[in-house]
Coordinates of C-alpha atoms and ligand atoms in Angstrom, one line a residue:
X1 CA 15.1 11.8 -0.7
X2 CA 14.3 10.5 2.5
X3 CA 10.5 9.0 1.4
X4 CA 12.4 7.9 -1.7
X5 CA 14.6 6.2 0.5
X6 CA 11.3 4.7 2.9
X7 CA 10.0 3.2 -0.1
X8 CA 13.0 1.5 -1.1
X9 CA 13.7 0.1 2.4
X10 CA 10.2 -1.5 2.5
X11 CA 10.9 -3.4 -0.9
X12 CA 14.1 -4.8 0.5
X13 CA 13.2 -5.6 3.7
X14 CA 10.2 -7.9 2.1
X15 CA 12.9 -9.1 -0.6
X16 CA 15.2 -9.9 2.3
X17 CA 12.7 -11.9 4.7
X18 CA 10.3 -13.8 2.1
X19 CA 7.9 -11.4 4.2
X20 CA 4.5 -10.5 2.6
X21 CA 4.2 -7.2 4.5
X22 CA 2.2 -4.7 2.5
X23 CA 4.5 -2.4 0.9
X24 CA 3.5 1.2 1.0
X25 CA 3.0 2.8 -2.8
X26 CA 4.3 5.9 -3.4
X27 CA 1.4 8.2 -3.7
X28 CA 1.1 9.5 -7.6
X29 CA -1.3 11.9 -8.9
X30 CA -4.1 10.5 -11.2
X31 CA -2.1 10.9 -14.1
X32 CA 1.3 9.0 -12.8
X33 CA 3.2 11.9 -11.8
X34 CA 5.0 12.0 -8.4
X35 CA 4.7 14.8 -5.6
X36 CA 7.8 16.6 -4.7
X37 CA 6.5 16.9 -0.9
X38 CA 4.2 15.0 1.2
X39 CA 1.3 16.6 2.8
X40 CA 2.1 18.3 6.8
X41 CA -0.5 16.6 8.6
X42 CA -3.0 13.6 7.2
X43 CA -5.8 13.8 10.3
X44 CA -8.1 16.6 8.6
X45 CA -7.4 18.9 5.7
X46 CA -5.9 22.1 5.3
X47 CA -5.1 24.7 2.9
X48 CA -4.0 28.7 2.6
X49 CA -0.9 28.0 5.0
X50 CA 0.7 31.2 6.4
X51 CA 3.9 30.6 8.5
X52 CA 5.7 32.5 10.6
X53 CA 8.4 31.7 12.7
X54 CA 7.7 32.6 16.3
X55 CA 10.8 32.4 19.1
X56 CA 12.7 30.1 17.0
X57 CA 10.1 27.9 15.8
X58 CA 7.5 27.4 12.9
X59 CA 3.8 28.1 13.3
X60 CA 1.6 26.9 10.3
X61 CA -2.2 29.2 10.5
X62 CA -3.9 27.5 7.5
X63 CA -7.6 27.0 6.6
X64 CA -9.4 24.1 7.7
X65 CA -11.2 22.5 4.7
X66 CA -14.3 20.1 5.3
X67 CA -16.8 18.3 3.3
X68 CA -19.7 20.6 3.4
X69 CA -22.9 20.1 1.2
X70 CA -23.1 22.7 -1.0
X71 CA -22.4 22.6 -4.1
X72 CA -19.5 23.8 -6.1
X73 CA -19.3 26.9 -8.1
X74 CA -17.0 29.7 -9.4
X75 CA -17.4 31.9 -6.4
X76 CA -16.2 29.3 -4.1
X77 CA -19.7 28.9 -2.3
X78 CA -18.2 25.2 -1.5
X79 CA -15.6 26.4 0.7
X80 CA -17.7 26.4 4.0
X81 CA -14.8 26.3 6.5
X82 CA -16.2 27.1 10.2
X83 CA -12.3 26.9 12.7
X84 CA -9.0 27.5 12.3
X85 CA -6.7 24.9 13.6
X86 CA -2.8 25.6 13.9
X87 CA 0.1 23.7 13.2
X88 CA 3.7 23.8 14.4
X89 CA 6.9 22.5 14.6
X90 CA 10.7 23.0 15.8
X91 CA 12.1 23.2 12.0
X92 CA 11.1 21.5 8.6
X93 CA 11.3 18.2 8.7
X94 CA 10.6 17.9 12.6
X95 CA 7.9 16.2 14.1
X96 CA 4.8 18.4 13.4
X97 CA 2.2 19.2 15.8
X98 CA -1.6 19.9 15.1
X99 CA -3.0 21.9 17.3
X100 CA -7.1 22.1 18.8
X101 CA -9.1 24.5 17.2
X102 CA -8.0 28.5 17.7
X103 CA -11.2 29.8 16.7
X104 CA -14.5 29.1 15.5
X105 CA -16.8 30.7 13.6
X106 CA -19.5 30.4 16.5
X107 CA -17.2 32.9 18.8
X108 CA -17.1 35.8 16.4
X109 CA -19.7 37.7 16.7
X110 CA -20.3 39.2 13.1
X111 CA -19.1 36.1 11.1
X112 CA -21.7 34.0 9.4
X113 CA -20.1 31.4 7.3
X114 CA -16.6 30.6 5.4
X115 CA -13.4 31.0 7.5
X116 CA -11.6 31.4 4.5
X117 CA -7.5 32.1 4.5
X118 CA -6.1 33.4 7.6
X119 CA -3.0 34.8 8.9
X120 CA -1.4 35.7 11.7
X121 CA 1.0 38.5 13.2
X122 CA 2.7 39.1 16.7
X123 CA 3.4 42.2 18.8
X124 CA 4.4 43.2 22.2
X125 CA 3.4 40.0 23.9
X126 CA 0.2 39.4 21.6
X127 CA -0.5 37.1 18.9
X128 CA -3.1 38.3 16.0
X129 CA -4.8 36.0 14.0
X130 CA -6.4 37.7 10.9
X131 CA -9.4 36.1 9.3
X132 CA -12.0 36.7 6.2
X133 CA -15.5 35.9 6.7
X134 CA -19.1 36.2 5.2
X135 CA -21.0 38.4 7.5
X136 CA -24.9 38.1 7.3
X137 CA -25.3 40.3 4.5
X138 CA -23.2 38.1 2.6
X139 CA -20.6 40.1 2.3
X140 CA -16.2 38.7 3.0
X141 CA -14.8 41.3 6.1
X142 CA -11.9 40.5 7.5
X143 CA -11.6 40.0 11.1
X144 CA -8.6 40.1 14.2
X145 CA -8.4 37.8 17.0
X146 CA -5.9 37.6 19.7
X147 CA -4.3 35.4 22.5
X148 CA -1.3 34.6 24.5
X149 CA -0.2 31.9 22.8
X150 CA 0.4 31.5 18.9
X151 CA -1.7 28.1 18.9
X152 CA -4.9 30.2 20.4
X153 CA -7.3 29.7 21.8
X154 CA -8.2 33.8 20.2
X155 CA -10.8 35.6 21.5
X156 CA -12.3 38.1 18.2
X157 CA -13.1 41.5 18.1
X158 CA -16.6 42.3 18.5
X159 CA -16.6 43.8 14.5
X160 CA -14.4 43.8 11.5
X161 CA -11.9 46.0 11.0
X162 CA -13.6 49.1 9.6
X163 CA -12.9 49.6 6.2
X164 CA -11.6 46.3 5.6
X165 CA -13.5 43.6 2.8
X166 CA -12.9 40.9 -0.1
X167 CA -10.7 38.0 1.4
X168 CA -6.9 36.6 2.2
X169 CA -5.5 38.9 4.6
X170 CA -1.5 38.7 4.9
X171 CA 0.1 40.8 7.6
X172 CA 3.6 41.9 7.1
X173 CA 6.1 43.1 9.5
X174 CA 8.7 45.3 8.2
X175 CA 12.6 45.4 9.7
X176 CA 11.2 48.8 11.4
X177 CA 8.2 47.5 12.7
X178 CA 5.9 48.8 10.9
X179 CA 3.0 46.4 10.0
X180 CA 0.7 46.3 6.5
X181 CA -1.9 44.0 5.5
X182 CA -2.0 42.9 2.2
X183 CA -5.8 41.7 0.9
X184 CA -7.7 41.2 -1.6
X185 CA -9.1 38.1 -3.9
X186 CA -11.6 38.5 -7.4
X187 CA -14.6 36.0 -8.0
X188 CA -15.8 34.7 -4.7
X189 CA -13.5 37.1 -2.7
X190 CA -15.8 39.8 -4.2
X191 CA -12.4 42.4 -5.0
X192 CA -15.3 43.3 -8.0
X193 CA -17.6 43.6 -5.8
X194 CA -16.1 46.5 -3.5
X195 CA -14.1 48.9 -6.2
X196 CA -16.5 51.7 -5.1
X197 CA -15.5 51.1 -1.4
X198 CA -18.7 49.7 -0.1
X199 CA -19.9 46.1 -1.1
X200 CA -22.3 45.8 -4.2
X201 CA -24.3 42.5 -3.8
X202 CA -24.8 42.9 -7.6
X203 CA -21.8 43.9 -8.4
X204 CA -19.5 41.6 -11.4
X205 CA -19.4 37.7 -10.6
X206 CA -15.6 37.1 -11.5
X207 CA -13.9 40.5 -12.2
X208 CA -14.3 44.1 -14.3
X209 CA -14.6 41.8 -17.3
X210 CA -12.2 44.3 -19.1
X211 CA -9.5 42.5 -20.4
X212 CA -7.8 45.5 -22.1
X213 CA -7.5 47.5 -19.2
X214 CA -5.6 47.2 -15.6
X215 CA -6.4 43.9 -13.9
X216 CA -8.0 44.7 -10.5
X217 CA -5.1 44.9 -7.8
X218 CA -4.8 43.9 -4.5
X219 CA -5.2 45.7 -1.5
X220 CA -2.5 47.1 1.2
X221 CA -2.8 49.2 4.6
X222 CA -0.5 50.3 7.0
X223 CA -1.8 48.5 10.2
X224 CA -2.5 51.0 13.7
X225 CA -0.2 50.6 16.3
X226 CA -2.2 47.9 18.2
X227 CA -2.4 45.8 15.0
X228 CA -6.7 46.0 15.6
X229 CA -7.2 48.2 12.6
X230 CA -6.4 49.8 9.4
X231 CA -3.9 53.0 10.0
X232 CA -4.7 54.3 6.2
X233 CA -7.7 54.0 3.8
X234 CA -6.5 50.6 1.5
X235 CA -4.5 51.7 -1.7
X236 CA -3.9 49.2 -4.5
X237 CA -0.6 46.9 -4.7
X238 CA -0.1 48.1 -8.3
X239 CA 1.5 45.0 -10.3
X240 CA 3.5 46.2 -13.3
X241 CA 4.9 44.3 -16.4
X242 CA 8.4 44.6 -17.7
X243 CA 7.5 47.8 -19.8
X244 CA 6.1 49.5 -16.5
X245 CA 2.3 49.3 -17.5
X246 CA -0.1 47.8 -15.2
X247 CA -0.7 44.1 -15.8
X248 CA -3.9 43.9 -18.2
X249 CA -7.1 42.0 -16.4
X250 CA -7.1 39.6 -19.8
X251 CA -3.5 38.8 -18.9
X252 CA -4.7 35.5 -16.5
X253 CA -1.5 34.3 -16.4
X254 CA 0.0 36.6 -14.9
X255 CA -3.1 38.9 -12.9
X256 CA -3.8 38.7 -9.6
X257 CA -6.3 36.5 -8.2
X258 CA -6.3 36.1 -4.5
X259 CA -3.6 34.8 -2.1
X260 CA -1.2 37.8 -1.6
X261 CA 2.4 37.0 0.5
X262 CA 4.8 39.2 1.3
X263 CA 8.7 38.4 2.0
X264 CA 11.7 40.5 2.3
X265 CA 15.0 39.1 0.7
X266 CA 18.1 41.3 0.5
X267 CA 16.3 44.8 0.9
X268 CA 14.1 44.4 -1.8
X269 CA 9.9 43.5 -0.9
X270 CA 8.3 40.5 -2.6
X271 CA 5.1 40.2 -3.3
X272 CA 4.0 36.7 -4.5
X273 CA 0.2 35.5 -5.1
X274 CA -1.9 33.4 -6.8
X275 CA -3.6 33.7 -10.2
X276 CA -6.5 31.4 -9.3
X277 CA -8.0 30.0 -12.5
X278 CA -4.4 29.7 -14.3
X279 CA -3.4 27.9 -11.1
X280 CA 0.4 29.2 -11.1
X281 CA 2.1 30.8 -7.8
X282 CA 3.8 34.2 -9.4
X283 CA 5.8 37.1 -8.0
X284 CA 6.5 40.8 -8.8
X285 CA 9.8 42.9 -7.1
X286 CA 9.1 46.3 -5.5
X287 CA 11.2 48.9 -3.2
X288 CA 8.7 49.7 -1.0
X289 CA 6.4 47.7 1.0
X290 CA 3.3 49.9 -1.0
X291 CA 4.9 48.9 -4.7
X292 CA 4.5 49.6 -7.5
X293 CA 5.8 45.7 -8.3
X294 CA 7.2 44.3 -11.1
X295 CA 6.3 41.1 -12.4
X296 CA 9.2 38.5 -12.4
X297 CA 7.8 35.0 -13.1
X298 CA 6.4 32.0 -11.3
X299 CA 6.9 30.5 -8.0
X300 CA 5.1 27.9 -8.7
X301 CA 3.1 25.4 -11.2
X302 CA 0.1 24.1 -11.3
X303 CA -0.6 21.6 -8.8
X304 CA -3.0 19.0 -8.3
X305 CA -5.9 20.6 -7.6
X306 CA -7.8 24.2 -8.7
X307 CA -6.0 26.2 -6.1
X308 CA -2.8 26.6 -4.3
X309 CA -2.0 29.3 -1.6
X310 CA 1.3 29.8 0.1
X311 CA 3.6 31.6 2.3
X312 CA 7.1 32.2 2.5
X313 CA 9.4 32.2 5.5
X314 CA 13.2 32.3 6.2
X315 CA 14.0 29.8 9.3
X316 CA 17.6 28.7 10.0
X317 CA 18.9 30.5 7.0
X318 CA 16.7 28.6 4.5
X319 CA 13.7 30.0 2.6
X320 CA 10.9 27.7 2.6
X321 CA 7.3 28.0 0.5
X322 CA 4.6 26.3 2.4
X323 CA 1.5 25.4 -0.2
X324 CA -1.2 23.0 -0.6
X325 CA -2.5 20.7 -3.2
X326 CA -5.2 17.8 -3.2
X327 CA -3.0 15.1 -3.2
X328 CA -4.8 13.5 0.4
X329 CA -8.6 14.1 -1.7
X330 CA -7.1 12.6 -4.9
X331 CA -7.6 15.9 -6.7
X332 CA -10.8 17.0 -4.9
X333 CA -10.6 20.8 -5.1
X334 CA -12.6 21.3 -1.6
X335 CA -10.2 18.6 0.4
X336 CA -6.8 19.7 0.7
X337 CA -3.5 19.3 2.4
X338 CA -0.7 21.9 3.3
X339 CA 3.2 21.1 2.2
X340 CA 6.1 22.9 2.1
X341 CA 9.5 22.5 -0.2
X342 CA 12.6 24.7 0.2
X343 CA 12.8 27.7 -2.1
X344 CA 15.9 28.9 -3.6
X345 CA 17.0 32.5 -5.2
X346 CA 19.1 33.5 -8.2
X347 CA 22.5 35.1 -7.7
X348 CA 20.7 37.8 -9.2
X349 CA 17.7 38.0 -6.4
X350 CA 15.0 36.3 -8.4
X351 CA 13.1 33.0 -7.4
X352 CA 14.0 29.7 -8.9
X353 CA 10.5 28.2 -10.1
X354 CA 9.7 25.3 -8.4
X355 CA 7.8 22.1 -9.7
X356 CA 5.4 21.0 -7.6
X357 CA 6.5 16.9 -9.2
X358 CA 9.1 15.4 -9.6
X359 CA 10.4 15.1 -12.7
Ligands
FUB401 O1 -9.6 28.5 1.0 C1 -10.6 29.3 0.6 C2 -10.1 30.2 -0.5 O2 -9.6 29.4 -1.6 C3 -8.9 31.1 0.0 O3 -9.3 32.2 0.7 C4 -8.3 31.3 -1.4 O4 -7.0 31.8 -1.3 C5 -8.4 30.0 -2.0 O5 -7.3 29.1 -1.6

């Protein structure tokens, strides 16, 4: 409402004075349509945001996407992020802050290349900030860093956390404290690649190419006590349809690709994610923070772009769903920009779908 109302200000202010002040145009996707939100921040891009809410305010820990040479391909290769930069502010809408780099690839020891999604956790007076990176075998580990401050600087662990691999960590903090990670991502976050447990380099490029059987599932593990490591050997995050079978790998609308979220709303745990090359946010309903989940719909369509990520946070009694698109890049898939739009429930618990233009 408010940048509707912006851009209907500017045209009567110039009607009003004669003036010949360039009018700002709305910003449209290629093909006319126009963005429900604006991007968070303009001075670099981002993408992958996980926010938390951290003593009353709202702490943004997204990727940092830059315009590296190589080429683009299925497995991603052309996302060649090397820091994390944070972003905060007091409540949506607020004046929002980007923050110095937190961490760079440079400062942790066993990362080689592609800071891919991070997130970020906080206990006892210590702020985590979970990363996936290549290591120099080529092969996605996820990493922990910690500091003082949620904005960083983190200092990183000297290894991975053992046992961990594939990409997208999301740490969840339940109402008694206990902590999980959630993981996991197919084609270039190499899920295919690690079903044995240990990381085949020739492994499948995309996934089990098996479309009648289960889809590959993400990953979840109850954290240790000092957040550093994994307390359990990973299970799967089994996604079920309405019938209570597994969701089938050929089912691509509604599998799981990468990007795993968890929320709790009235009791119940939701687990939300991405299905990558169908490009739809979805969610599945579970009673327990391990599953099994049932599938429930979308969250959100297709934006501009190949990939959204997102996160979703209660602040001041509202749910928000922070997400990204290419709207800055003009629909290039490596350049792109974190939003966030409020989300809205059911009276019967599930999630309103939400559009990602407006109609
Ligand atoms: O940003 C790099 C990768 O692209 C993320 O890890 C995935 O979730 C996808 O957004």
């Amino acid at each position: 409402m408010k940048r509707i109302a912006t851009f209907a200000l500017g045209t009567a202010l110039v009607a009003l004075t004669g003036a010949t002040a360039p009018v700002k145009e709305e910003p449209r996707a290629p093909d006319g349509r126009r963005f429900l939100s604006q991007p968070l921040v303009t001075e670099i891009y981002t993408a992958d945001p996980s926010a938390h809410v951290f003593n009353g305010k709202i702490y943004v820990y997204p990727s940092h996407d830059i315009d590296g040479p190589t080429p683009e391909d299925d497995l991603g290769a052309h996302f060649e992020m090397r820091d994390y930069r944070v972003i905060s502010m007091d409540k949506v809408g607020g004046k929002v802050t980007l923050h110095p780099v937190a961490l760079d690839v440079k400062d942790v020891p066993w990362a080689d290349r592609q800071m891919w999604a991070p997130d970020a956790a906080y206990k006892n007076g210590t702020y985590y900030l979970y990363f996936p990176a290549k290591d120099r075998q080529g092969a996605f580990r996820i990493g922990v860093a910690t500091s003082k401050s949620p904005v960083g600087p983190f200092k990183a662990q000297p290894q991975p956390i053992k046992g961990s691999f594939s990409i997208d960590p999301a740490v969840f903090t339940d109402t008694d404290g206990k902590s999980y990670m959630y993981f996991g991502g197919i084609w270039g976050g190499q899920l295919q690649r690690n079903v044995t447990g240990t990381y085949d380099p020739n492994g499948s490029k995309t996934d089990l190419q098996a479309p009648d059987k289960p889809a590959l599932m993400p990953k979840v593990a109850a954290m240790t006590g000092d957040m550093l490591e994994f307390a359990e050997t990973p299970r799967d995050v089994v996604i079920l349809d309405e019938a209570g079978k597994p969701i089938l790998g050929g089912d691509t609308e509604r599998r799981f690709f990468e990007a795993a979220w968890m929320h709790k709303y009235k009791g119940k745990y939701y687990f939300s994610y991405s299905t990558g090359d169908t490009h739809f946010l979805n969610y599945a309903i579970g009673e327990s923070p391990y599953g099994p989940f049932t599938y429930k719909g979308h969250v959100l369509l297709p934006v501009l772009g190949w990939t959204t990520h997102h996160s979703i946070v209660e602040h001041n009694g509202r749910w928000w769903l922070f997400y990204a698109d290419s709207q800055l890049s003009k629909g290039n898939t490596r350049l792109r920009n974190v939003k966030v739009t409020e989300l809205f429930y059911n009276p019967d618990g599930t999630i309103r779908t939400i559009d990602p233009f407006v109609k």
